[in-house]
Every structure is written in structure tokens, then in C-alpha cells.
Amino acid sequence: MRQAEFDGKGSCIRWTEATGAEPARVYVHGLGSASTVYNAHIAARSELAGRRTLFVDLPGHGISDRPADFGYALEDHADALAAALDEAGVTAAELVAHSMGGAVAIVLAHRRPELVSRLVLVEANLDPYPPVKAGSSGIASYTEEEYVETGGHARVLDKVGASWAATMRLADPRALHRTAIGLARGTVPTMRHLLEELTADRVYLQGALSGELVNREELEAAGVRVVTVPGAGHNVMFDNPDVLVAEVAGKV
């Protein structure tokens, strides 16, 4: 396990790492998740062997610190992720990023383009006020006090089901709420517009069970390759890992 300070006050973002060839692959989880839980089985596949691999937990999640005075906006998470990559000596990385983590990866690529050579986005949030299925799970409908102090977190854990709750219960409730609010607020310009403006190689995976990707044609016109994954919902890495592995490996 490695770590890097991200807030100037001693709080650290942490990741686990496997050695291998560059460019590094960096896995970034979604809201209330953890990178190893959602991605270790993908990175372990023989098609992806031999590459340096980092599993990063964003602030407030997994093994990373969760300061109470941190903002947890998408830009804050992107800056923390940049601190991790800088500490690790990573440049021109391939980012494999799910849901909220995909939005963070887009912001990172916009702010620090030298850190990112390729984005593999798995149902990443692209627009403000996303539908519940894309990440917020009703968290942003609570005030921070309601979510943290008066049972909102427990009610959400009951609502989301066992799989997501297993990692969400490891995250800090205040960090979850602020992250969900930031995700609902989005960025200016939006994550979608930032993605369209990037020059890095970009692929977007949309689970067929999630429905059509909004404004798919505009993304494709901007050079984003959009892949509909058969038999998959929001968690493509569990529903159809073969397609995700092929896309990460570039064997399509």
C-alpha cells in the first residue's frame, strides 16, 4: 500500500499497486465503492497481465483518509487523484473508471492532461443531476445533517442492496453525502463537454440494460468510441467482464 497527502493537512489518499510495464493502468471506483473490490478480478485476467496497475481509493472511501473539512467535489477528488499519480511517478496513464470515478477521471484528464493517455469509462456520470441508477442513490436528496446525523445513511444502505452496501458502509457518511452533492452539481462546463474536448483516446461503455446513452451521437462525433455492452447494467465489470477486459486490453 502507498499513500500521498492530498489536502495540505496530512490527510492521505491510498492505493495498492502491482508492478509491471508502463504505461500504468489506474482503476478508479464509483460512489461508495472501492477499487480493488470492483476491479481486481478484471486486472487479474491474463489479457491484462504484465502492466503496472494501481487501485486507488478516493478520499472518504476504502483505505483513504476522510477529513471532515474536505470539500469532496469532483474537482477535489481529481486533485487528490493527481496527488497520488504524482507521488507514484505516473504519467500518460490509462484510467479505467466507473460511474462517479469516471467523472473524476474526466476532470483529471482536463486539468492534468499529461497524466492521462487513455480513458476507459464505465457508465461514467457525464451530466449534472444524474438519474439514481447512475450513482446518487438518493443520497443527495438529504441535507448533510439528515444524512449523517439522523439516519439517512442507514436508510440508503438498506435501499441499495447488499453488494453496494458492502463497500458503502466502509465509506465515510459525510464524505459520501458531499461527493453525491458534487456529483449532482457536476462541473462547469459539464463532464460531457470536458470529455468531448479531450484529445486522449476515449472509450465509453454503456450497459445495454441501462438503456441508450443520452446524446451518444454527439460523443461519437467528438471522437469518443461508445460501446453498448450486452447483458450488462451499471456494473459492467460484474455483469459482462469479458467485454470490459477486451476494451481495457484494446483487443476489439
Tab-separated table of C-alpha atoms in Angstrom:
chain	number	residue	atom	x	y	z
A	1	MET	CA	0.000	0.000	0.000
A	2	ARG	CA	1.198	3.505	-0.862
A	3	GLN	CA	-0.089	6.933	0.023
A	4	ALA	CA	0.094	10.636	-0.840
A	5	GLU	CA	-1.062	13.704	1.080
A	6	PHE	CA	-3.920	15.483	-0.665
A	7	ASP	CA	-5.202	18.342	1.496
A	8	GLY	CA	-2.121	20.063	2.916
A	9	LYS	CA	-3.137	18.898	6.392
A	10	GLY	CA	-1.728	15.395	6.472
A	11	SER	CA	-4.712	13.501	5.046
A	12	CYS	CA	-3.684	10.777	2.608
A	13	ILE	CA	-5.135	9.127	-0.447
A	14	ARG	CA	-4.027	5.472	-0.658
A	15	TRP	CA	-3.680	2.793	-3.268
A	16	THR	CA	-2.391	-0.709	-3.759
A	17	GLU	CA	-0.098	-1.402	-6.681
A	18	ALA	CA	1.228	-4.236	-8.818
A	19	THR	CA	4.486	-3.744	-10.684
A	20	GLY	CA	4.742	-4.086	-14.445
A	21	ALA	CA	5.339	-2.306	-17.699
A	22	GLU	CA	4.329	1.274	-18.394
A	23	PRO	CA	2.039	2.979	-19.119
A	24	ALA	CA	0.317	2.271	-15.858
A	25	ARG	CA	-3.316	1.284	-15.641
A	26	VAL	CA	-5.178	3.109	-12.889
A	27	TYR	CA	-8.540	1.840	-11.666
A	28	VAL	CA	-10.937	4.395	-10.148
A	29	HIS	CA	-14.126	3.307	-8.344
A	30	GLY	CA	-17.583	4.826	-8.171
A	31	LEU	CA	-19.520	6.451	-5.349
A	32	GLY	CA	-19.446	4.374	-2.174
A	33	SER	CA	-17.193	1.743	-3.719
A	34	ALA	CA	-13.566	0.590	-3.513
A	35	SER	CA	-11.207	-0.002	-6.413
A	36	THR	CA	-9.938	-3.472	-5.565
A	37	VAL	CA	-13.411	-4.871	-4.903
A	38	TYR	CA	-14.731	-3.706	-8.257
A	39	ASN	CA	-11.643	-4.161	-10.406
A	40	ALA	CA	-9.170	-6.734	-9.049
A	41	HIS	CA	-10.837	-9.569	-10.965
A	42	ILE	CA	-10.536	-7.513	-14.161
A	43	ALA	CA	-6.866	-6.622	-13.701
A	44	ALA	CA	-6.054	-10.250	-12.827
A	45	ARG	CA	-7.149	-11.529	-16.231
A	46	SER	CA	-4.361	-12.947	-18.401
A	47	GLU	CA	-5.178	-10.495	-21.202
A	48	LEU	CA	-4.134	-7.635	-18.928
A	49	ALA	CA	-1.054	-9.227	-17.355
A	50	GLY	CA	2.310	-7.519	-17.219
A	51	ARG	CA	1.232	-3.906	-16.783
A	52	ARG	CA	1.831	-1.685	-13.810
A	53	THR	CA	-1.541	-1.450	-12.065
A	54	LEU	CA	-2.831	0.922	-9.387
A	55	PHE	CA	-6.080	0.517	-7.443
A	56	VAL	CA	-6.844	3.939	-5.986
A	57	ASP	CA	-9.421	4.646	-3.283
A	58	LEU	CA	-10.669	8.230	-3.470
A	59	PRO	CA	-10.870	10.395	-0.316
A	60	GLY	CA	-13.570	9.249	2.062
A	61	HIS	CA	-13.616	5.757	0.556
A	62	GLY	CA	-11.897	2.443	1.212
A	63	ILE	CA	-8.440	2.757	2.722
A	64	SER	CA	-8.049	6.509	2.118
A	65	ASP	CA	-8.451	9.189	4.759
A	66	ARG	CA	-11.735	11.040	5.242
A	67	PRO	CA	-11.170	14.537	6.653
A	68	ALA	CA	-14.333	16.266	7.879
A	69	ASP	CA	-13.264	19.649	6.466
A	70	PHE	CA	-12.622	18.446	2.886
A	71	GLY	CA	-14.978	19.531	0.096
A	72	TYR	CA	-15.305	16.204	-1.800
A	73	ALA	CA	-16.370	17.949	-5.024
A	74	LEU	CA	-15.381	16.273	-8.286
A	75	GLU	CA	-12.527	18.745	-8.656
A	76	ASP	CA	-11.338	17.935	-5.111
A	77	HIS	CA	-11.293	14.216	-5.892
A	78	ALA	CA	-9.462	14.862	-9.168
A	79	ASP	CA	-6.777	16.883	-7.379
A	80	ALA	CA	-6.363	14.111	-4.804
A	81	LEU	CA	-6.053	11.523	-7.588
A	82	ALA	CA	-3.434	13.722	-9.244
A	83	ALA	CA	-1.501	13.802	-5.959
A	84	ALA	CA	-1.490	10.002	-5.918
A	85	LEU	CA	-0.246	9.753	-9.502
A	86	ASP	CA	2.404	12.392	-8.904
A	87	GLU	CA	3.659	10.549	-5.827
A	88	ALA	CA	3.685	7.285	-7.788
A	89	GLY	CA	5.598	8.888	-10.651
A	90	VAL	CA	2.826	8.017	-13.098
A	91	THR	CA	2.326	9.881	-16.372
A	92	ALA	CA	0.335	9.083	-19.517
A	93	ALA	CA	-1.728	6.525	-17.582
A	94	GLU	CA	-4.672	4.521	-18.821
A	95	LEU	CA	-7.566	5.237	-16.462
A	96	VAL	CA	-10.299	2.630	-16.092
A	97	ALA	CA	-13.002	4.491	-14.243
A	98	HIS	CA	-16.540	3.593	-13.173
A	99	SER	CA	-19.555	5.830	-12.573
A	100	MET	CA	-18.599	8.753	-10.302
A	101	GLY	CA	-14.963	7.737	-10.698
A	102	GLY	CA	-15.373	8.264	-14.433
A	103	ALA	CA	-16.470	11.846	-13.825
A	104	VAL	CA	-13.394	12.347	-11.618
A	105	ALA	CA	-11.176	10.832	-14.329
A	106	ILE	CA	-12.582	13.243	-16.919
A	107	VAL	CA	-11.887	16.221	-14.670
A	108	LEU	CA	-8.365	14.930	-14.032
A	109	ALA	CA	-7.684	14.492	-17.759
A	110	HIS	CA	-8.897	18.045	-18.375
A	111	ARG	CA	-6.820	19.576	-15.576
A	112	ARG	CA	-3.693	17.435	-15.923
A	113	PRO	CA	-3.621	16.051	-19.481
A	114	GLU	CA	-0.035	14.833	-19.089
A	115	LEU	CA	-1.242	12.281	-16.542
A	116	VAL	CA	-3.770	10.592	-18.844
A	117	SER	CA	-3.225	8.935	-22.223
A	118	ARG	CA	-6.445	6.917	-22.351
A	119	LEU	CA	-9.835	6.803	-20.664
A	120	VAL	CA	-11.931	3.659	-20.403
A	121	LEU	CA	-15.135	4.998	-18.879
A	122	VAL	CA	-17.676	2.542	-17.486
A	123	GLU	CA	-21.083	4.248	-17.277
A	124	ALA	CA	-19.370	7.439	-16.127
A	125	ASN	CA	-21.533	10.343	-14.977
A	126	LEU	CA	-21.484	12.968	-17.716
A	127	ASP	CA	-24.224	15.402	-16.723
A	128	PRO	CA	-25.419	17.221	-13.589
A	129	TYR	CA	-28.326	15.722	-11.640
A	130	PRO	CA	-27.786	12.165	-12.889
A	131	PRO	CA	-30.511	9.537	-12.599
A	132	VAL	CA	-30.427	7.455	-9.415
A	133	LYS	CA	-29.191	4.377	-11.309
A	134	ALA	CA	-26.051	6.249	-12.304
A	135	GLY	CA	-24.798	6.851	-8.815
A	136	SER	CA	-26.517	9.146	-6.315
A	137	SER	CA	-28.987	6.552	-4.900
A	138	GLY	CA	-30.978	9.316	-3.255
A	139	ILE	CA	-28.073	10.461	-1.076
A	140	ALA	CA	-28.184	13.983	-2.497
A	141	SER	CA	-31.873	14.295	-1.615
A	142	TYR	CA	-30.910	14.560	2.077
A	143	THR	CA	-29.324	17.522	3.779
A	144	GLU	CA	-25.898	16.740	5.187
A	145	GLU	CA	-27.278	16.746	8.734
A	146	GLU	CA	-30.139	14.410	7.774
A	147	TYR	CA	-27.785	12.019	6.041
A	148	VAL	CA	-25.043	11.966	8.665
A	149	GLU	CA	-26.841	12.630	11.936
A	150	THR	CA	-30.457	11.457	11.660
A	151	GLY	CA	-30.405	8.092	9.947
A	152	GLY	CA	-30.168	8.953	6.260
A	153	HIS	CA	-27.055	6.869	5.746
A	154	ALA	CA	-28.665	3.787	7.315
A	155	ARG	CA	-31.773	4.202	5.155
A	156	VAL	CA	-29.663	4.407	1.994
A	157	LEU	CA	-27.706	1.304	2.983
A	158	ASP	CA	-30.991	-0.589	3.293
A	159	LYS	CA	-32.147	0.736	-0.068
A	160	VAL	CA	-29.123	-0.009	-2.259
A	161	GLY	CA	-28.872	-3.733	-1.624
A	162	ALA	CA	-26.213	-5.995	-0.164
A	163	SER	CA	-23.494	-5.711	-2.806
A	164	TRP	CA	-23.244	-1.938	-2.898
A	165	ALA	CA	-23.876	-1.627	0.829
A	166	ALA	CA	-20.871	-3.871	1.493
A	167	THR	CA	-18.492	-1.160	0.268
A	168	MET	CA	-20.663	1.860	1.009
A	169	ARG	CA	-20.683	1.030	4.730
A	170	LEU	CA	-16.869	1.332	4.660
A	171	ALA	CA	-17.049	4.887	3.320
A	172	ASP	CA	-17.463	7.955	5.489
A	173	PRO	CA	-21.098	9.161	5.512
A	174	ARG	CA	-20.167	12.851	5.381
A	175	ALA	CA	-17.783	12.217	2.504
A	176	LEU	CA	-20.448	10.199	0.692
A	177	HIS	CA	-23.003	12.974	1.022
A	178	ARG	CA	-20.659	15.739	-0.105
A	179	THR	CA	-19.475	13.592	-3.007
A	180	ALA	CA	-23.063	12.859	-4.055
A	181	ILE	CA	-23.901	16.575	-3.896
A	182	GLY	CA	-20.845	17.352	-6.009
A	183	LEU	CA	-21.798	14.658	-8.490
A	184	ALA	CA	-25.330	16.030	-8.794
A	185	ARG	CA	-23.957	19.560	-9.242
A	186	GLY	CA	-21.452	18.445	-11.850
A	187	THR	CA	-18.846	20.740	-13.355
A	188	VAL	CA	-18.802	23.886	-15.488
A	189	PRO	CA	-18.506	23.088	-18.362
A	190	THR	CA	-20.204	19.737	-17.768
A	191	MET	CA	-18.235	16.494	-17.645
A	192	ARG	CA	-19.773	15.640	-21.028
A	193	HIS	CA	-18.337	18.778	-22.623
A	194	LEU	CA	-14.965	18.250	-20.959
A	195	LEU	CA	-14.905	14.695	-22.344
A	196	GLU	CA	-15.719	15.912	-25.837
A	197	GLU	CA	-12.832	18.376	-25.717
A	198	LEU	CA	-10.166	15.894	-24.612
A	199	THR	CA	-7.570	14.610	-27.072
A	200	ALA	CA	-6.729	11.406	-25.196
A	201	ASP	CA	-8.055	8.103	-26.527
A	202	ARG	CA	-11.558	7.699	-25.077
A	203	VAL	CA	-13.974	4.783	-24.923
A	204	TYR	CA	-17.307	4.786	-23.084
A	205	LEU	CA	-19.017	1.523	-22.041
A	206	GLN	CA	-22.781	1.609	-21.624
A	207	GLY	CA	-24.611	-1.411	-20.247
A	208	ALA	CA	-27.418	-2.459	-22.587
A	209	LEU	CA	-29.737	-2.929	-19.613
A	210	SER	CA	-29.212	0.712	-18.641
A	211	GLY	CA	-30.820	1.972	-21.846
A	212	GLU	CA	-29.478	4.216	-24.568
A	213	LEU	CA	-26.690	6.641	-23.705
A	214	VAL	CA	-28.019	10.201	-23.927
A	215	ASN	CA	-26.613	12.164	-26.878
A	216	ARG	CA	-24.470	9.265	-27.993
A	217	GLU	CA	-24.078	10.715	-31.480
A	218	GLU	CA	-22.512	13.927	-30.196
A	219	LEU	CA	-19.956	11.967	-28.169
A	220	GLU	CA	-19.071	9.818	-31.173
A	221	ALA	CA	-18.744	12.911	-33.355
A	222	ALA	CA	-16.212	14.216	-30.821
A	223	GLY	CA	-14.128	11.048	-31.161
A	224	VAL	CA	-15.430	9.071	-28.178
A	225	ARG	CA	-15.983	5.426	-29.071
A	226	VAL	CA	-19.204	4.273	-27.421
A	227	VAL	CA	-19.680	0.552	-26.786
A	228	THR	CA	-23.011	-0.971	-25.763
A	229	VAL	CA	-22.296	-3.971	-23.512
A	230	PRO	CA	-24.834	-6.793	-23.929
A	231	GLY	CA	-26.371	-8.276	-20.806
A	232	ALA	CA	-24.895	-5.607	-18.554
A	233	GLY	CA	-26.327	-2.953	-16.315
A	234	HIS	CA	-24.461	-0.244	-14.438
A	235	ASN	CA	-21.840	-2.630	-13.042
A	236	VAL	CA	-20.380	-3.800	-16.332
A	237	MET	CA	-17.346	-5.303	-14.592
A	238	PHE	CA	-19.588	-7.848	-12.862
A	239	ASP	CA	-22.290	-8.325	-15.498
A	240	ASN	CA	-20.049	-8.791	-18.561
A	241	PRO	CA	-16.373	-8.706	-17.557
A	242	ASP	CA	-15.216	-10.172	-20.874
A	243	VAL	CA	-16.208	-7.037	-22.777
A	244	LEU	CA	-14.578	-4.735	-20.251
A	245	VAL	CA	-11.351	-6.772	-20.314
A	246	ALA	CA	-11.273	-6.660	-24.114
A	247	GLU	CA	-11.758	-2.903	-24.119
A	248	VAL	CA	-9.097	-2.298	-21.474
A	249	ALA	CA	-6.695	-4.518	-23.423
A	250	GLY	CA	-7.566	-2.720	-26.648
A	251	LYS	CA	-8.403	-6.027	-28.351
A	252	VAL	CA	-11.583	-5.035	-30.140
